[in-house]
Structures are given as C-alpha cells and as structure tokens.
Amino acid sequence: IAGITQAPTSQILAAGRRMTLRCTQDMRHNAMYWYRQDLGLGLRLIHYSNTAGTTGKGEVPDGYSVSRANTDDFPLTLASAVPSQTSVYFCASSATANTEAFFGQGTRLTVV
Amino acid sequence: GNSVTQMEGPVTLSEEAFLTINCTYTATGYPSLFWYVQYPGEGLQLLLKATKADDKGSNKGFEATYRKETTSFHLEKGSVQVSDSAVYFCALSHNQAGTALIFGKGTTLSVSS
C-alpha cells in the first residue's frame, strides 16, 4: 500500500544525544514536511522541502535539521536532543506545495 | 500572516446529535481549505477539502462550505456516531511556493452512546 513510512514508532532518548527520525514516501510526491504535535498547540511546521535538493525552515526549526537528497526520503535530525523536543513527530508529503498532504503514523519521542 | 482559528474543545455529544465545529481563517488571496481527522494513536487523514469560494467539501456524512465573505469553513455532520470520536483539524494551504499546510489547534470530539 502506497504511503508514508516513519521510523522508529517511538523512542526514549537521553538529553544531549543525536537522533535521526526517518521518513520515506512512495507516492513520488514533490513536497515533504515535518511537523511536531504538542497538546494544546496543534501541529507546528518544523522544516519543509518543496522538491528534492531544496529545504526550508518552518515555524519551529531551532534544534532540527533536514536533508532531501532524493524524492523519497526526508530525514529529520536532532543534533543534541533537549527535553523540550519531547513530542510526537509527523512526516507528511504532498504532490505540490499547496495540495493536500498525506501523513505518516508518527514518531513518539521522549527526551529525558 | 496566514492563520487558522478553530473552536476549542472538547466537544461532547450523544450519538445521533448534530455536530458543528467552527473554523475561521486569515489569509490573503484564495487559499485552499481542509479538514483532517486524527483517530487515537494514528496520523492525520484528510476528511474533506474545498479549493475555491462557495465550494462544499463532503465525505463520510461530514460537510464544510468555503465562505469567503465570512472567512469560514465550519465542519458539520447531521448525526454523529461513536466512531466519529477523534481530533479534528482545520487547515489552509496558500497558493504560494514554499508554503505548507497551516493547522488550527484541533478540536477533540467525544461521542457517547
């Protein structure tokens, strides 16, 4: 079944450690996104990519980095995790930058 | 800037009751509007969408009409079921390169039998 795959499903991480959240899509969508979901705050955009080879900053980019080496993959890296990065992270993709997005199942990250 | 405001929950209803979840937006030009649903432990799923003024999106008994004059996109369902219990997000997408979906904070719906 076509869609978006995120890994891991959940993770407990020690503060200060480096972590990469993986995201792969098989829909050949041009645009991909990373959101974090926090209670009472909804979904906030971390980084986005409108096409392979390009990335941009969203609303809350600090402490995160992304790369888009090819169409299918869009990994999110936390260089040095902090407790405030405890959240549920969703990867999404869309055919173009202003069409509906399809979401992965999420990664629940706890930084202790 | 562009933004979405939706009514705060939780919304608690009995089965077969009428549902309205209000959503208003701020945007220049003509954004596309969406409702997404998130069931417990899952990612977001597109529920319905409208891409221009006066369009009505509909799916699974839910409806929403794009009202340019009131900058609104309220979600309605005539008769809710227990299985509709979820978090509902209103979102907009602006027709500008480099933008992504902008979400409201979500409204939790709880339906009891």
PDB file of C-alpha atoms in Angstrom:
ATOM      1  CA  ILE A   1       0.000   0.000   0.000  1.00  0.00           C
ATOM      2  CA  ALA A   2       1.416   3.348  -1.045  1.00  0.00           C
ATOM      3  CA  GLY A   3       2.046   5.877   1.665  1.00  0.00           C
ATOM      4  CA  ILE A   4       4.494   7.318   4.136  1.00  0.00           C
ATOM      5  CA  THR A   5       6.624   5.251   6.460  1.00  0.00           C
ATOM      6  CA  GLN A   6       8.175   6.709   9.587  1.00  0.00           C
ATOM      7  CA  ALA A   7      10.725   5.072  11.852  1.00  0.00           C
ATOM      8  CA  PRO A   8      11.059   4.492  14.689  1.00  0.00           C
ATOM      9  CA  THR A   9       7.494   4.376  16.021  1.00  0.00           C
ATOM     10  CA  SER A  10       8.665   5.526  19.410  1.00  0.00           C
ATOM     11  CA  GLN A  11      11.941   6.302  21.114  1.00  0.00           C
ATOM     12  CA  ILE A  12      13.245   7.312  24.513  1.00  0.00           C
ATOM     13  CA  LEU A  13      16.387   9.392  24.130  1.00  0.00           C
ATOM     14  CA  ALA A  14      18.877  10.769  26.624  1.00  0.00           C
ATOM     15  CA  ALA A  15      19.351  14.523  26.531  1.00  0.00           C
ATOM     16  CA  GLY A  16      22.374  15.553  24.519  1.00  0.00           C
ATOM     17  CA  ARG A  17      22.206  12.554  22.184  1.00  0.00           C
ATOM     18  CA  ARG A  18      21.868  12.819  18.429  1.00  0.00           C
ATOM     19  CA  MET A  19      18.836  11.263  16.783  1.00  0.00           C
ATOM     20  CA  THR A  20      17.558  10.919  13.221  1.00  0.00           C
ATOM     21  CA  LEU A  21      13.904  10.300  12.517  1.00  0.00           C
ATOM     22  CA  ARG A  22      13.368   8.588   9.196  1.00  0.00           C
ATOM     23  CA  CYS A  23      10.635   9.264   6.670  1.00  0.00           C
ATOM     24  CA  THR A  24      10.095   7.586   3.311  1.00  0.00           C
ATOM     25  CA  GLN A  25       7.275   8.044   0.821  1.00  0.00           C
ATOM     26  CA  ASP A  26       6.483   6.013  -2.277  1.00  0.00           C
ATOM     27  CA  MET A  27       3.976   8.338  -3.908  1.00  0.00           C
ATOM     28  CA  ARG A  28       6.613  10.312  -5.838  1.00  0.00           C
ATOM     29  CA  HIS A  29       5.396  13.488  -4.178  1.00  0.00           C
ATOM     30  CA  ASN A  30       7.490  16.590  -4.695  1.00  0.00           C
ATOM     31  CA  ALA A  31       6.865  18.228  -1.329  1.00  0.00           C
ATOM     32  CA  MET A  32       7.589  16.802   2.118  1.00  0.00           C
ATOM     33  CA  TYR A  33       7.164  18.188   5.619  1.00  0.00           C
ATOM     34  CA  TRP A  34       7.975  17.599   9.252  1.00  0.00           C
ATOM     35  CA  TYR A  35       5.514  18.670  11.942  1.00  0.00           C
ATOM     36  CA  ARG A  36       5.540  18.290  15.675  1.00  0.00           C
ATOM     37  CA  GLN A  37       2.323  17.822  17.608  1.00  0.00           C
ATOM     38  CA  ASP A  38       2.031  19.030  21.185  1.00  0.00           C
ATOM     39  CA  LEU A  39      -1.042  19.121  23.385  1.00  0.00           C
ATOM     40  CA  GLY A  40      -2.797  22.457  23.138  1.00  0.00           C
ATOM     41  CA  LEU A  41      -0.533  23.682  20.346  1.00  0.00           C
ATOM     42  CA  GLY A  42      -1.748  21.618  17.417  1.00  0.00           C
ATOM     43  CA  LEU A  43       0.689  20.847  14.620  1.00  0.00           C
ATOM     44  CA  ARG A  44       3.627  23.135  14.023  1.00  0.00           C
ATOM     45  CA  LEU A  45       5.816  23.001  10.944  1.00  0.00           C
ATOM     46  CA  ILE A  46       9.493  22.312  11.624  1.00  0.00           C
ATOM     47  CA  HIS A  47      11.009  22.098   8.137  1.00  0.00           C
ATOM     48  CA  TYR A  48       9.758  21.505   4.644  1.00  0.00           C
ATOM     49  CA  SER A  49      11.047  20.631   1.196  1.00  0.00           C
ATOM     50  CA  ASN A  50       9.243  21.598  -1.984  1.00  0.00           C
ATOM     51  CA  THR A  51      11.401  19.386  -4.176  1.00  0.00           C
ATOM     52  CA  ALA A  52      14.438  17.150  -3.930  1.00  0.00           C
ATOM     53  CA  GLY A  53      17.560  19.149  -3.205  1.00  0.00           C
ATOM     54  CA  THR A  54      15.785  22.059  -1.502  1.00  0.00           C
ATOM     55  CA  THR A  55      14.677  22.630   2.084  1.00  0.00           C
ATOM     56  CA  GLY A  56      13.154  25.460   4.068  1.00  0.00           C
ATOM     57  CA  LYS A  57      12.502  26.438   7.679  1.00  0.00           C
ATOM     58  CA  GLY A  58       9.067  26.301   9.196  1.00  0.00           C
ATOM     59  CA  GLU A  59       7.643  27.803  12.354  1.00  0.00           C
ATOM     60  CA  VAL A  60       9.860  25.958  14.871  1.00  0.00           C
ATOM     61  CA  PRO A  61      13.147  24.950  13.164  1.00  0.00           C
ATOM     62  CA  ASP A  62      15.627  25.525  16.005  1.00  0.00           C
ATOM     63  CA  GLY A  63      17.439  22.378  17.100  1.00  0.00           C
ATOM     64  CA  TYR A  64      16.429  20.429  13.996  1.00  0.00           C
ATOM     65  CA  SER A  65      17.948  19.875  10.573  1.00  0.00           C
ATOM     66  CA  VAL A  66      16.743  18.101   7.446  1.00  0.00           C
ATOM     67  CA  SER A  67      18.076  16.962   4.103  1.00  0.00           C
ATOM     68  CA  ARG A  68      16.404  15.954   0.852  1.00  0.00           C
ATOM     69  CA  ALA A  69      18.905  14.026  -1.206  1.00  0.00           C
ATOM     70  CA  ASN A  70      16.185  12.314  -3.254  1.00  0.00           C
ATOM     71  CA  THR A  71      12.434  12.415  -3.805  1.00  0.00           C
ATOM     72  CA  ASP A  72      11.520   9.619  -1.430  1.00  0.00           C
ATOM     73  CA  ASP A  73      13.422  10.334   1.779  1.00  0.00           C
ATOM     74  CA  PHE A  74      13.271  13.257   4.185  1.00  0.00           C
ATOM     75  CA  PRO A  75      15.118  12.537   7.459  1.00  0.00           C
ATOM     76  CA  LEU A  76      14.860  14.857  10.457  1.00  0.00           C
ATOM     77  CA  THR A  77      17.907  15.136  12.737  1.00  0.00           C
ATOM     78  CA  LEU A  78      18.110  16.382  16.294  1.00  0.00           C
ATOM     79  CA  ALA A  79      21.774  17.231  16.759  1.00  0.00           C
ATOM     80  CA  SER A  80      21.669  17.376  20.551  1.00  0.00           C
ATOM     81  CA  ALA A  81      18.287  16.492  21.988  1.00  0.00           C
ATOM     82  CA  VAL A  82      16.693  18.526  24.789  1.00  0.00           C
ATOM     83  CA  PRO A  83      13.618  17.691  26.904  1.00  0.00           C
ATOM     84  CA  SER A  84      11.537  20.376  25.140  1.00  0.00           C
ATOM     85  CA  GLN A  85      11.820  18.286  21.986  1.00  0.00           C
ATOM     86  CA  THR A  86       9.658  15.623  23.586  1.00  0.00           C
ATOM     87  CA  SER A  87       6.752  15.427  21.163  1.00  0.00           C
ATOM     88  CA  VAL A  88       5.025  13.402  18.503  1.00  0.00           C
ATOM     89  CA  TYR A  89       6.620  13.985  15.116  1.00  0.00           C
ATOM     90  CA  PHE A  90       4.718  13.602  11.872  1.00  0.00           C
ATOM     91  CA  CYS A  91       6.154  13.430   8.407  1.00  0.00           C
ATOM     92  CA  ALA A  92       3.870  14.348   5.507  1.00  0.00           C
ATOM     93  CA  SER A  93       4.033  14.706   1.757  1.00  0.00           C
ATOM     94  CA  SER A  94       2.016  16.339  -0.973  1.00  0.00           C
ATOM     95  CA  ALA A  95       2.115  16.294  -4.749  1.00  0.00           C
ATOM     96  CA  THR A  96       2.898  20.000  -4.822  1.00  0.00           C
ATOM     97  CA  ALA A  97       3.390  22.660  -2.167  1.00  0.00           C
ATOM     98  CA  ASN A  98      -0.266  23.731  -1.965  1.00  0.00           C
ATOM     99  CA  THR A  99      -2.201  20.478  -2.287  1.00  0.00           C
ATOM    100  CA  GLU A 100      -3.492  18.139   0.387  1.00  0.00           C
ATOM    101  CA  ALA A 101      -0.893  16.371   2.472  1.00  0.00           C
ATOM    102  CA  PHE A 102      -0.673  12.708   3.419  1.00  0.00           C
ATOM    103  CA  PHE A 103       0.678  11.863   6.838  1.00  0.00           C
ATOM    104  CA  GLY A 104       2.727   9.076   8.342  1.00  0.00           C
ATOM    105  CA  GLN A 105       1.759   7.357  11.574  1.00  0.00           C
ATOM    106  CA  GLY A 106       4.076   9.465  13.676  1.00  0.00           C
ATOM    107  CA  THR A 107       7.123   9.000  15.916  1.00  0.00           C
ATOM    108  CA  ARG A 108       6.644   9.481  19.637  1.00  0.00           C
ATOM    109  CA  LEU A 109       9.909  10.869  21.013  1.00  0.00           C
ATOM    110  CA  THR A 110      10.654  11.301  24.695  1.00  0.00           C
ATOM    111  CA  VAL A 111      13.830  13.124  25.681  1.00  0.00           C
ATOM    112  CA  VAL A 112      14.896  12.501  29.283  1.00  0.00           C
TER     113      VAL A 112
ATOM    114  CA  GLY B   1       0.317  36.172   8.145  1.00  0.00           C
ATOM    115  CA  ASN B   2      -1.857  33.194   7.361  1.00  0.00           C
ATOM    116  CA  SER B   3      -3.582  31.526  10.292  1.00  0.00           C
ATOM    117  CA  VAL B   4      -6.431  29.229  11.262  1.00  0.00           C
ATOM    118  CA  THR B   5      -8.620  29.504  14.349  1.00  0.00           C
ATOM    119  CA  GLN B   6     -10.947  26.710  15.367  1.00  0.00           C
ATOM    120  CA  MET B   7     -13.231  26.323  18.329  1.00  0.00           C
ATOM    121  CA  GLU B   8     -11.671  24.884  21.414  1.00  0.00           C
ATOM    122  CA  GLY B   9     -12.913  21.603  22.718  1.00  0.00           C
ATOM    123  CA  PRO B  10     -13.556  19.173  23.922  1.00  0.00           C
ATOM    124  CA  VAL B  11     -16.916  18.768  22.274  1.00  0.00           C
ATOM    125  CA  THR B  12     -19.040  16.092  23.916  1.00  0.00           C
ATOM    126  CA  LEU B  13     -22.150  14.816  22.147  1.00  0.00           C
ATOM    127  CA  SER B  14     -24.586  11.954  22.327  1.00  0.00           C
ATOM    128  CA  GLU B  15     -24.902   9.603  19.389  1.00  0.00           C
ATOM    129  CA  GLU B  16     -27.117  10.977  16.570  1.00  0.00           C
ATOM    130  CA  ALA B  17     -26.649  14.594  17.697  1.00  0.00           C
ATOM    131  CA  PHE B  18     -25.813  17.381  15.241  1.00  0.00           C
ATOM    132  CA  LEU B  19     -22.196  18.475  15.087  1.00  0.00           C
ATOM    133  CA  THR B  20     -20.685  21.845  14.249  1.00  0.00           C
ATOM    134  CA  ILE B  21     -17.024  22.668  14.669  1.00  0.00           C
ATOM    135  CA  ASN B  22     -16.240  26.267  13.791  1.00  0.00           C
ATOM    136  CA  CYS B  23     -13.198  27.254  11.781  1.00  0.00           C
ATOM    137  CA  THR B  24     -12.167  30.684  10.562  1.00  0.00           C
ATOM    138  CA  TYR B  25      -9.044  31.677   8.699  1.00  0.00           C
ATOM    139  CA  THR B  26      -6.877  34.653   7.915  1.00  0.00           C
ATOM    140  CA  ALA B  27      -5.124  34.683   4.558  1.00  0.00           C
ATOM    141  CA  THR B  28      -4.502  36.891   1.595  1.00  0.00           C
ATOM    142  CA  GLY B  29      -5.894  35.777  -1.716  1.00  0.00           C
ATOM    143  CA  TYR B  30      -7.668  32.468  -2.090  1.00  0.00           C
ATOM    144  CA  PRO B  31      -6.303  29.593  -0.024  1.00  0.00           C
ATOM    145  CA  SER B  32      -7.447  26.001  -0.218  1.00  0.00           C
ATOM    146  CA  LEU B  33      -9.152  24.749   2.933  1.00  0.00           C
ATOM    147  CA  PHE B  34      -9.099  21.302   4.525  1.00  0.00           C
ATOM    148  CA  TRP B  35     -10.433  19.298   7.410  1.00  0.00           C
ATOM    149  CA  TYR B  36      -8.273  16.496   8.746  1.00  0.00           C
ATOM    150  CA  VAL B  37      -9.215  13.861  11.316  1.00  0.00           C
ATOM    151  CA  GLN B  38      -6.913  12.082  13.749  1.00  0.00           C
ATOM    152  CA  TYR B  39      -8.115   8.907  15.434  1.00  0.00           C
ATOM    153  CA  PRO B  40      -6.400   7.845  18.661  1.00  0.00           C
ATOM    154  CA  GLY B  41      -2.835   6.674  18.111  1.00  0.00           C
ATOM    155  CA  GLU B  42      -2.899   7.416  14.395  1.00  0.00           C
ATOM    156  CA  GLY B  43      -1.682  10.034  11.958  1.00  0.00           C
ATOM    157  CA  LEU B  44      -3.874  12.636  10.307  1.00  0.00           C
ATOM    158  CA  GLN B  45      -6.208  11.694   7.481  1.00  0.00           C
ATOM    159  CA  LEU B  46      -7.770  14.076   5.011  1.00  0.00           C
ATOM    160  CA  LEU B  47     -11.503  14.264   5.670  1.00  0.00           C
ATOM    161  CA  LEU B  48     -12.592  16.821   3.073  1.00  0.00           C
ATOM    162  CA  LYS B  49     -11.398  19.856   1.176  1.00  0.00           C
ATOM    163  CA  ALA B  50     -12.526  22.914  -0.796  1.00  0.00           C
ATOM    164  CA  THR B  51     -10.368  24.855  -3.173  1.00  0.00           C
ATOM    165  CA  LYS B  52     -12.453  27.930  -4.009  1.00  0.00           C
ATOM    166  CA  ALA B  53     -15.170  30.131  -2.584  1.00  0.00           C
ATOM    167  CA  ASP B  54     -18.616  28.523  -2.221  1.00  0.00           C
ATOM    168  CA  ASP B  55     -17.222  25.032  -2.787  1.00  0.00           C
ATOM    169  CA  LYS B  56     -18.651  22.394  -0.475  1.00  0.00           C
ATOM    170  CA  GLY B  57     -16.447  19.532   0.589  1.00  0.00           C
ATOM    171  CA  SER B  58     -18.117  16.359   1.816  1.00  0.00           C
ATOM    172  CA  ASN B  59     -17.105  12.897   2.979  1.00  0.00           C
ATOM    173  CA  LYS B  60     -18.489  10.250   5.363  1.00  0.00           C
ATOM    174  CA  GLY B  61     -21.510  12.438   6.179  1.00  0.00           C
ATOM    175  CA  PHE B  62     -19.361  15.452   7.064  1.00  0.00           C
ATOM    176  CA  GLU B  63     -19.689  18.702   5.140  1.00  0.00           C
ATOM    177  CA  ALA B  64     -17.988  22.096   5.079  1.00  0.00           C
ATOM    178  CA  THR B  65     -18.583  25.101   2.832  1.00  0.00           C
ATOM    179  CA  TYR B  66     -15.865  27.589   1.885  1.00  0.00           C
ATOM    180  CA  ARG B  67     -17.294  31.003   2.812  1.00  0.00           C
ATOM    181  CA  LYS B  68     -15.095  33.777   1.513  1.00  0.00           C
ATOM    182  CA  GLU B  69     -17.317  36.545   2.900  1.00  0.00           C
ATOM    183  CA  THR B  70     -17.009  35.262   6.476  1.00  0.00           C
ATOM    184  CA  THR B  71     -13.574  33.587   6.013  1.00  0.00           C
ATOM    185  CA  SER B  72     -15.013  30.408   7.466  1.00  0.00           C
ATOM    186  CA  PHE B  73     -15.027  26.673   6.816  1.00  0.00           C
ATOM    187  CA  HIS B  74     -17.215  25.172   9.538  1.00  0.00           C
ATOM    188  CA  LEU B  75     -17.451  21.389   9.774  1.00  0.00           C
ATOM    189  CA  GLU B  76     -20.920  19.850  10.171  1.00  0.00           C
ATOM    190  CA  LYS B  77     -22.472  16.418  10.452  1.00  0.00           C
ATOM    191  CA  GLY B  78     -26.145  15.751  10.864  1.00  0.00           C
ATOM    192  CA  SER B  79     -25.899  12.651  13.046  1.00  0.00           C
ATOM    193  CA  VAL B  80     -22.666  11.703  14.774  1.00  0.00           C
ATOM    194  CA  GLN B  81     -21.640   8.188  15.710  1.00  0.00           C
ATOM    195  CA  VAL B  82     -19.397   6.875  18.462  1.00  0.00           C
ATOM    196  CA  SER B  83     -16.856   6.040  15.768  1.00  0.00           C
ATOM    197  CA  ASP B  84     -16.568   9.748  14.924  1.00  0.00           C
ATOM    198  CA  SER B  85     -14.772  10.365  18.215  1.00  0.00           C
ATOM    199  CA  ALA B  86     -11.433  11.862  17.195  1.00  0.00           C
ATOM    200  CA  VAL B  87      -9.497  15.115  16.952  1.00  0.00           C
ATOM    201  CA  TYR B  88     -10.461  17.341  14.021  1.00  0.00           C
ATOM    202  CA  PHE B  89      -8.077  19.849  12.479  1.00  0.00           C
ATOM    203  CA  CYS B  90      -8.923  22.697  10.158  1.00  0.00           C
ATOM    204  CA  ALA B  91      -6.099  23.716   7.808  1.00  0.00           C
ATOM    205  CA  LEU B  92      -5.333  26.034   4.958  1.00  0.00           C
ATOM    206  CA  SER B  93      -2.875  25.897   2.111  1.00  0.00           C
ATOM    207  CA  HIS B  94      -1.896  29.032   0.336  1.00  0.00           C
ATOM    208  CA  ASN B  95      -1.124  29.131  -3.343  1.00  0.00           C
ATOM    209  CA  GLN B  96       2.389  30.379  -2.869  1.00  0.00           C
ATOM    210  CA  ALA B  97       5.557  28.454  -3.437  1.00  0.00           C
ATOM    211  CA  GLY B  98       7.319  27.460  -0.273  1.00  0.00           C
ATOM    212  CA  THR B  99       4.298  27.226   1.964  1.00  0.00           C
ATOM    213  CA  ALA B 100       2.914  24.201   3.741  1.00  0.00           C
ATOM    214  CA  LEU B 101      -0.388  23.433   5.393  1.00  0.00           C
ATOM    215  CA  ILE B 102      -1.188  25.700   8.327  1.00  0.00           C
ATOM    216  CA  PHE B 103      -3.249  23.990  11.010  1.00  0.00           C
ATOM    217  CA  GLY B 104      -5.602  25.077  13.712  1.00  0.00           C
ATOM    218  CA  LYS B 105      -5.004  23.682  17.184  1.00  0.00           C
ATOM    219  CA  GLY B 106      -7.518  20.878  16.808  1.00  0.00           C
ATOM    220  CA  THR B 107     -10.882  20.116  18.386  1.00  0.00           C
ATOM    221  CA  THR B 108     -11.456  16.911  20.289  1.00  0.00           C
ATOM    222  CA  LEU B 109     -14.843  15.296  19.695  1.00  0.00           C
ATOM    223  CA  SER B 110     -16.177  12.677  22.073  1.00  0.00           C
ATOM    224  CA  VAL B 111     -19.413  10.888  21.168  1.00  0.00           C
ATOM    225  CA  SER B 112     -21.173   8.669  23.684  1.00  0.00           C
ATOM    226  CA  SER B 113     -23.832   6.048  23.050  1.00  0.00           C
TER     227      SER B 113
END
